[in-house]
CSV table of C-alpha atoms and ligand atoms in Angstrom, one decimal:
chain,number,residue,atom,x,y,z
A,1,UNK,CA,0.0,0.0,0.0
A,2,UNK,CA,1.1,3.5,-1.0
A,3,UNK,CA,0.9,5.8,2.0
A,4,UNK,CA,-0.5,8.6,0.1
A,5,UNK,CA,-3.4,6.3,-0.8
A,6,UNK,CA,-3.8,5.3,2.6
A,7,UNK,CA,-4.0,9.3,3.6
A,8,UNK,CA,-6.2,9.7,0.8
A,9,UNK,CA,-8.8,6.9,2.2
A,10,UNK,CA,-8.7,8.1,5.5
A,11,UNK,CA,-8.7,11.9,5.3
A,12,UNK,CA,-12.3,12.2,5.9
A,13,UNK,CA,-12.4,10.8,9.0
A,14,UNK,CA,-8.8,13.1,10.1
A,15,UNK,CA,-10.6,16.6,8.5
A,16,UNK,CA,-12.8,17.3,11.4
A,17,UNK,CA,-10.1,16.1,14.5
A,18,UNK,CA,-7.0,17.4,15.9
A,19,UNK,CA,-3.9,15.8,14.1
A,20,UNK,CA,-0.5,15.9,14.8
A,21,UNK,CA,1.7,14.1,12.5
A,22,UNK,CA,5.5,13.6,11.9
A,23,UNK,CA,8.1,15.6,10.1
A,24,UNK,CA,9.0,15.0,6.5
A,25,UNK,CA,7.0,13.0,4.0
A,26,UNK,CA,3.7,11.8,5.9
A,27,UNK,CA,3.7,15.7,6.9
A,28,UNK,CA,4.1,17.1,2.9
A,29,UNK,CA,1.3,14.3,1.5
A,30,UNK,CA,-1.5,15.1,4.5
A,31,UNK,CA,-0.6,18.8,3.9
A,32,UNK,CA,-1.3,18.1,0.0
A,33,UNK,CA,-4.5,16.9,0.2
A,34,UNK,CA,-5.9,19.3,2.0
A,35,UNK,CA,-4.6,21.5,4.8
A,36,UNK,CA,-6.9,22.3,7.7
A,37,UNK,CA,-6.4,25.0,11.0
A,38,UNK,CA,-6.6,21.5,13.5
A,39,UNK,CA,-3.4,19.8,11.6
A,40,UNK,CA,0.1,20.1,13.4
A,41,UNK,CA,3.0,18.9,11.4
A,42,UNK,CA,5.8,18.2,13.9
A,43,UNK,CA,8.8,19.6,12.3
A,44,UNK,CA,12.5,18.3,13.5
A,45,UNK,CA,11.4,16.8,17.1
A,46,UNK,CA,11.1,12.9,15.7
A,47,UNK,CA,9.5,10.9,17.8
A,48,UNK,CA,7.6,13.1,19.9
A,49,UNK,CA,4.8,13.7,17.8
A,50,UNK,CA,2.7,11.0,20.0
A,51,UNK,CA,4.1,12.7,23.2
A,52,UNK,CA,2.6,15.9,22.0
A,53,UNK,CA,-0.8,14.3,20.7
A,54,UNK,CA,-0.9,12.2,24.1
A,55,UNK,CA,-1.1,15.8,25.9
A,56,UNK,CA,-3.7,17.5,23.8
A,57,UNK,CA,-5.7,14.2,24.1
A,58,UNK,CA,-5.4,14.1,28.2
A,59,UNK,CA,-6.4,18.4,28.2
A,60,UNK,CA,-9.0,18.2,25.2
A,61,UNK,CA,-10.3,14.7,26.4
A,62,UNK,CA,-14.3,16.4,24.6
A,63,UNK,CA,-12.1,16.0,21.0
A,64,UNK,CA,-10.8,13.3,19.6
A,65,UNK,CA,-6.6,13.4,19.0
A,66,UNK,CA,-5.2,11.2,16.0
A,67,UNK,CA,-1.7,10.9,16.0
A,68,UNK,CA,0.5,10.1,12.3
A,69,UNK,CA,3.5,8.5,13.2
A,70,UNK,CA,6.0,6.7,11.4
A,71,UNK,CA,8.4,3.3,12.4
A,72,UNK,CA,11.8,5.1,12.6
A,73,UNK,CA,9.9,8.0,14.7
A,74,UNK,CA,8.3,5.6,17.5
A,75,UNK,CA,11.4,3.7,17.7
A,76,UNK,CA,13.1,6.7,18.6
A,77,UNK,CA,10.5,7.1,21.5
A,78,UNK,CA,9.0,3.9,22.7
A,79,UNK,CA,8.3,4.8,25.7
A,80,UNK,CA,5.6,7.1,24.6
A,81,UNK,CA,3.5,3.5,24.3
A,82,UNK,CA,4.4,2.4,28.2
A,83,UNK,CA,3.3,6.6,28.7
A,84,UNK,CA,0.0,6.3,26.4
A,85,UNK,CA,-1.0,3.3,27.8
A,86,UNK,CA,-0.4,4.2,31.5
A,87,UNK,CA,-2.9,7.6,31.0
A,88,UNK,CA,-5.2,5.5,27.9
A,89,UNK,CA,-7.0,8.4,27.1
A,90,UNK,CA,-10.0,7.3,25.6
A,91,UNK,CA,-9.8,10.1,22.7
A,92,UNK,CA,-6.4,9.2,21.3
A,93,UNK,CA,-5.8,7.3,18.1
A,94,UNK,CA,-2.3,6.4,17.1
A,95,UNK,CA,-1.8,5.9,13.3
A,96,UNK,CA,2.2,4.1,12.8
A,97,UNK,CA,3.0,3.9,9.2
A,98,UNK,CA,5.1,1.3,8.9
A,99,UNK,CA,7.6,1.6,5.8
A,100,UNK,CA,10.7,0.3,7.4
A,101,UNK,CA,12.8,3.4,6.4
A,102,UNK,CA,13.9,6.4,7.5
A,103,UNK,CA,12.5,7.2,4.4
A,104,UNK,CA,12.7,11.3,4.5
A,105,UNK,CA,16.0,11.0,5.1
A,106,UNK,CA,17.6,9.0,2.6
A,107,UNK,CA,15.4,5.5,3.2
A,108,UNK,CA,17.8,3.7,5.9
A,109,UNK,CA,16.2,1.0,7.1
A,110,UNK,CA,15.0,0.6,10.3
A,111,UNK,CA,14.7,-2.2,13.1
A,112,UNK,CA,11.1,-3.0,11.5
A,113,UNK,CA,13.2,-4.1,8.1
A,114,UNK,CA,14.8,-6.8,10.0
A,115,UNK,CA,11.9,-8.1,12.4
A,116,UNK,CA,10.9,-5.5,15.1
A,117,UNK,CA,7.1,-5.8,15.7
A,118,UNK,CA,5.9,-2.6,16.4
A,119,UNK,CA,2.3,-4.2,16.7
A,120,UNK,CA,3.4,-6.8,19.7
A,121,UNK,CA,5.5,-3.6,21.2
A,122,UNK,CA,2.3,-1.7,21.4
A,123,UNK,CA,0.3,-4.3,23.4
A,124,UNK,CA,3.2,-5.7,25.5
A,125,UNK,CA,3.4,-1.9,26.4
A,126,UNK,CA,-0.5,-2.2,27.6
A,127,UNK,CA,-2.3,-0.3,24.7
A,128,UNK,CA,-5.7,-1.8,25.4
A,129,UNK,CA,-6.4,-1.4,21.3
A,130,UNK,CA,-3.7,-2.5,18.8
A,131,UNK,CA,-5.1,-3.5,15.2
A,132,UNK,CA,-2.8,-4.2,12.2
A,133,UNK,CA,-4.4,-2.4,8.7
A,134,UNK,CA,-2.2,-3.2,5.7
A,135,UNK,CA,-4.7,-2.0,2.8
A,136,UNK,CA,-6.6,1.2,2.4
A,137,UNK,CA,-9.6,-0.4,3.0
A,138,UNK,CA,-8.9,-2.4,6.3
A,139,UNK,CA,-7.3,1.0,7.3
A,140,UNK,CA,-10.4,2.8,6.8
A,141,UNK,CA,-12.3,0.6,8.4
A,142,UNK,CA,-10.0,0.0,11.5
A,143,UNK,CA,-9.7,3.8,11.8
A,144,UNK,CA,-13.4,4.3,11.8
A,145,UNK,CA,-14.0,1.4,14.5
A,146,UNK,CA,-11.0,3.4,16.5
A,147,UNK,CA,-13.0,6.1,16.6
A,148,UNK,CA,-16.3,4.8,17.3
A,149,UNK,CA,-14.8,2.9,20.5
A,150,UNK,CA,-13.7,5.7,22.6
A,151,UNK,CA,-10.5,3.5,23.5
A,152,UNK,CA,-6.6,4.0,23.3
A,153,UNK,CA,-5.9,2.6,20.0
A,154,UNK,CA,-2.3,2.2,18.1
A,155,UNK,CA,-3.0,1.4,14.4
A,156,UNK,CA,0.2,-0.5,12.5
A,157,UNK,CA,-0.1,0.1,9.0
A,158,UNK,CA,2.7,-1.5,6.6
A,159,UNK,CA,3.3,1.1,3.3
A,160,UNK,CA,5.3,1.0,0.9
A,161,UNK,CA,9.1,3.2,1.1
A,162,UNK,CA,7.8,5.8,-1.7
A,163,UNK,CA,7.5,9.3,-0.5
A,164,UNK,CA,6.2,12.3,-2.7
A,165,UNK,CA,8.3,13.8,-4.9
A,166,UNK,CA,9.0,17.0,-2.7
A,167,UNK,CA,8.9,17.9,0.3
A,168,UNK,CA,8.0,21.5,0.4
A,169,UNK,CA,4.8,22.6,2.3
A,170,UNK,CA,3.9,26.7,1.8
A,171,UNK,CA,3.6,26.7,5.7
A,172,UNK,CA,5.7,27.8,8.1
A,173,UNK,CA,6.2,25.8,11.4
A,174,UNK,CA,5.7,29.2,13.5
A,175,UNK,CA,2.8,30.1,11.5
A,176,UNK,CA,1.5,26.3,11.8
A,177,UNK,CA,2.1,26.7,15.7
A,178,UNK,CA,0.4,30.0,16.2
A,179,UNK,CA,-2.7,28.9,13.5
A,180,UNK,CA,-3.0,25.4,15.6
A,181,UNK,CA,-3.2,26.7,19.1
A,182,UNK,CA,-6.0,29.3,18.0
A,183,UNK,CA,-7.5,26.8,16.6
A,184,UNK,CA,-7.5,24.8,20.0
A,185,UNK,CA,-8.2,27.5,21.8
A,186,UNK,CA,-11.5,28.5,19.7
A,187,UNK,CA,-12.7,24.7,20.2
A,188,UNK,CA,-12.0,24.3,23.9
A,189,UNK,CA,-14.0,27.9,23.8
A,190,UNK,CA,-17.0,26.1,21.8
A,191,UNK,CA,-16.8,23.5,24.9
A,192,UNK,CA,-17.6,25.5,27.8
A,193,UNK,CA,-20.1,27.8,26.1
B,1,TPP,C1,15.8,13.7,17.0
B,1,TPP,C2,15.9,13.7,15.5
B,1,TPP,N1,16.8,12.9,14.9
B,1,TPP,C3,16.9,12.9,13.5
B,1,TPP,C4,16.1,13.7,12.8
B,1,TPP,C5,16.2,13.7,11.3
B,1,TPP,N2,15.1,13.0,10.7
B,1,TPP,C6,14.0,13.7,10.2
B,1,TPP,S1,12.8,12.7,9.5
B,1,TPP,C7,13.7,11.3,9.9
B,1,TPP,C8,13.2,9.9,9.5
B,1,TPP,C9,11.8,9.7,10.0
B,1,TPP,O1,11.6,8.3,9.8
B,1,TPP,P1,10.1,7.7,10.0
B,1,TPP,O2,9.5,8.1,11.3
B,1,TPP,O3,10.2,6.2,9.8
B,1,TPP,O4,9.3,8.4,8.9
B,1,TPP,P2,9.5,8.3,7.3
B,1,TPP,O5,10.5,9.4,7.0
B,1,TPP,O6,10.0,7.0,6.9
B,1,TPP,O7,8.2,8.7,6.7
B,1,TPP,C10,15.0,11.6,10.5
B,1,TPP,C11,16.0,10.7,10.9
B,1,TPP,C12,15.2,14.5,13.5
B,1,TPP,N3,14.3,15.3,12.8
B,1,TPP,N4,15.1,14.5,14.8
């Protein structure tokens, strides 16, 4: 499965959440199809994407948090699965896209390329919800059941190593930052009136 097609299945259930994805590739093709005010693309801090989705979740717990994440990223950070699963806020989705690269970087494999289960990490580490989605269509539907169940779920999804061809996205990470926390802001606003 091609990533991009993956995003392109599930984008209608990310448009109307918060989402916080990785740097680099998985950032450039979500911000291609269709930039929205709620999306915040992690620039340089790898593997801390699901450490900063893990703290909206536990403040926001009205809205619903989904998390893009990528193998080299969370293997940077495991520990952020022992964390997720010790809080399991009930609003967080985790979405790993598995291509067993450090694909924005050159495509070096990682620990996945040579038998790392990210999936049996996940649920050793307690995630209550671990689910494995390796075509669109499983994806989709494993994403929508996510949601529906109001449990901690991590999502493995094995892609294929093929980013887009660039990486360039017309939007700052300051101006990103400063559009995302208004953004949060306005809905935590639309909360408590
Ligand atoms: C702490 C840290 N180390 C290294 C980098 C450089 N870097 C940026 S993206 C990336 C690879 C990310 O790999 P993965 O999470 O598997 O995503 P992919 O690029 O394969 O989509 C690396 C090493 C970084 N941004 N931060």
């Amino acid at each position: 499965m091609l990533r991009a097609d993956a995003l392109q299945t599930i984008y209608p259930e990310l448009e109307n959440h918060i989402v916080v994805t990785i740097m680099g590739a998985v950032a450039a093709e979500l911000y291609t199809l269709g930039h929205r005010p709620n999306f915040f693309y992690l620039e340089h801090a790898m593997g801390l994407a699901s450490s900063m989705g893990l703290g909206i979740a536990l403040s926001m717990p009205e809205h619903k948090v989904i998390v893009i994440d990528g193998d080299g990223s969370l293997l940077m950070n495991l520990g952020t699965l022992s964390t997720m699963a010790r809080y399991k806020p009930a609003n967080l989705l985790h979405i790993v896209f598995d291509n067993e690269s450090l694909l924005s970087v050159g495509g070096f494999p990682t620990a996945t390329s040579t038998g790392t289960d990210l999936a049996g990490i996940a649920r050793a580490s307690g995630v209550p919800s671990v689910m494995e989605a390796n075509t669109p269509e499983s994806l989709k539907s494993s994403v929508s059941e996510a949601l529906a169940s109001n449990t901690l779920t991590t999502i493995i999804s094995k892609v294929e190593a093929i980013g887009p061809k660039s990486f360039h996205m017309d939007l700052p990470l300051l101006e990103n930052r400063f559009q995302f926390k208004r953004c949060l802001e306005a809905m935590q606003r639309q909360v408590k009136t």
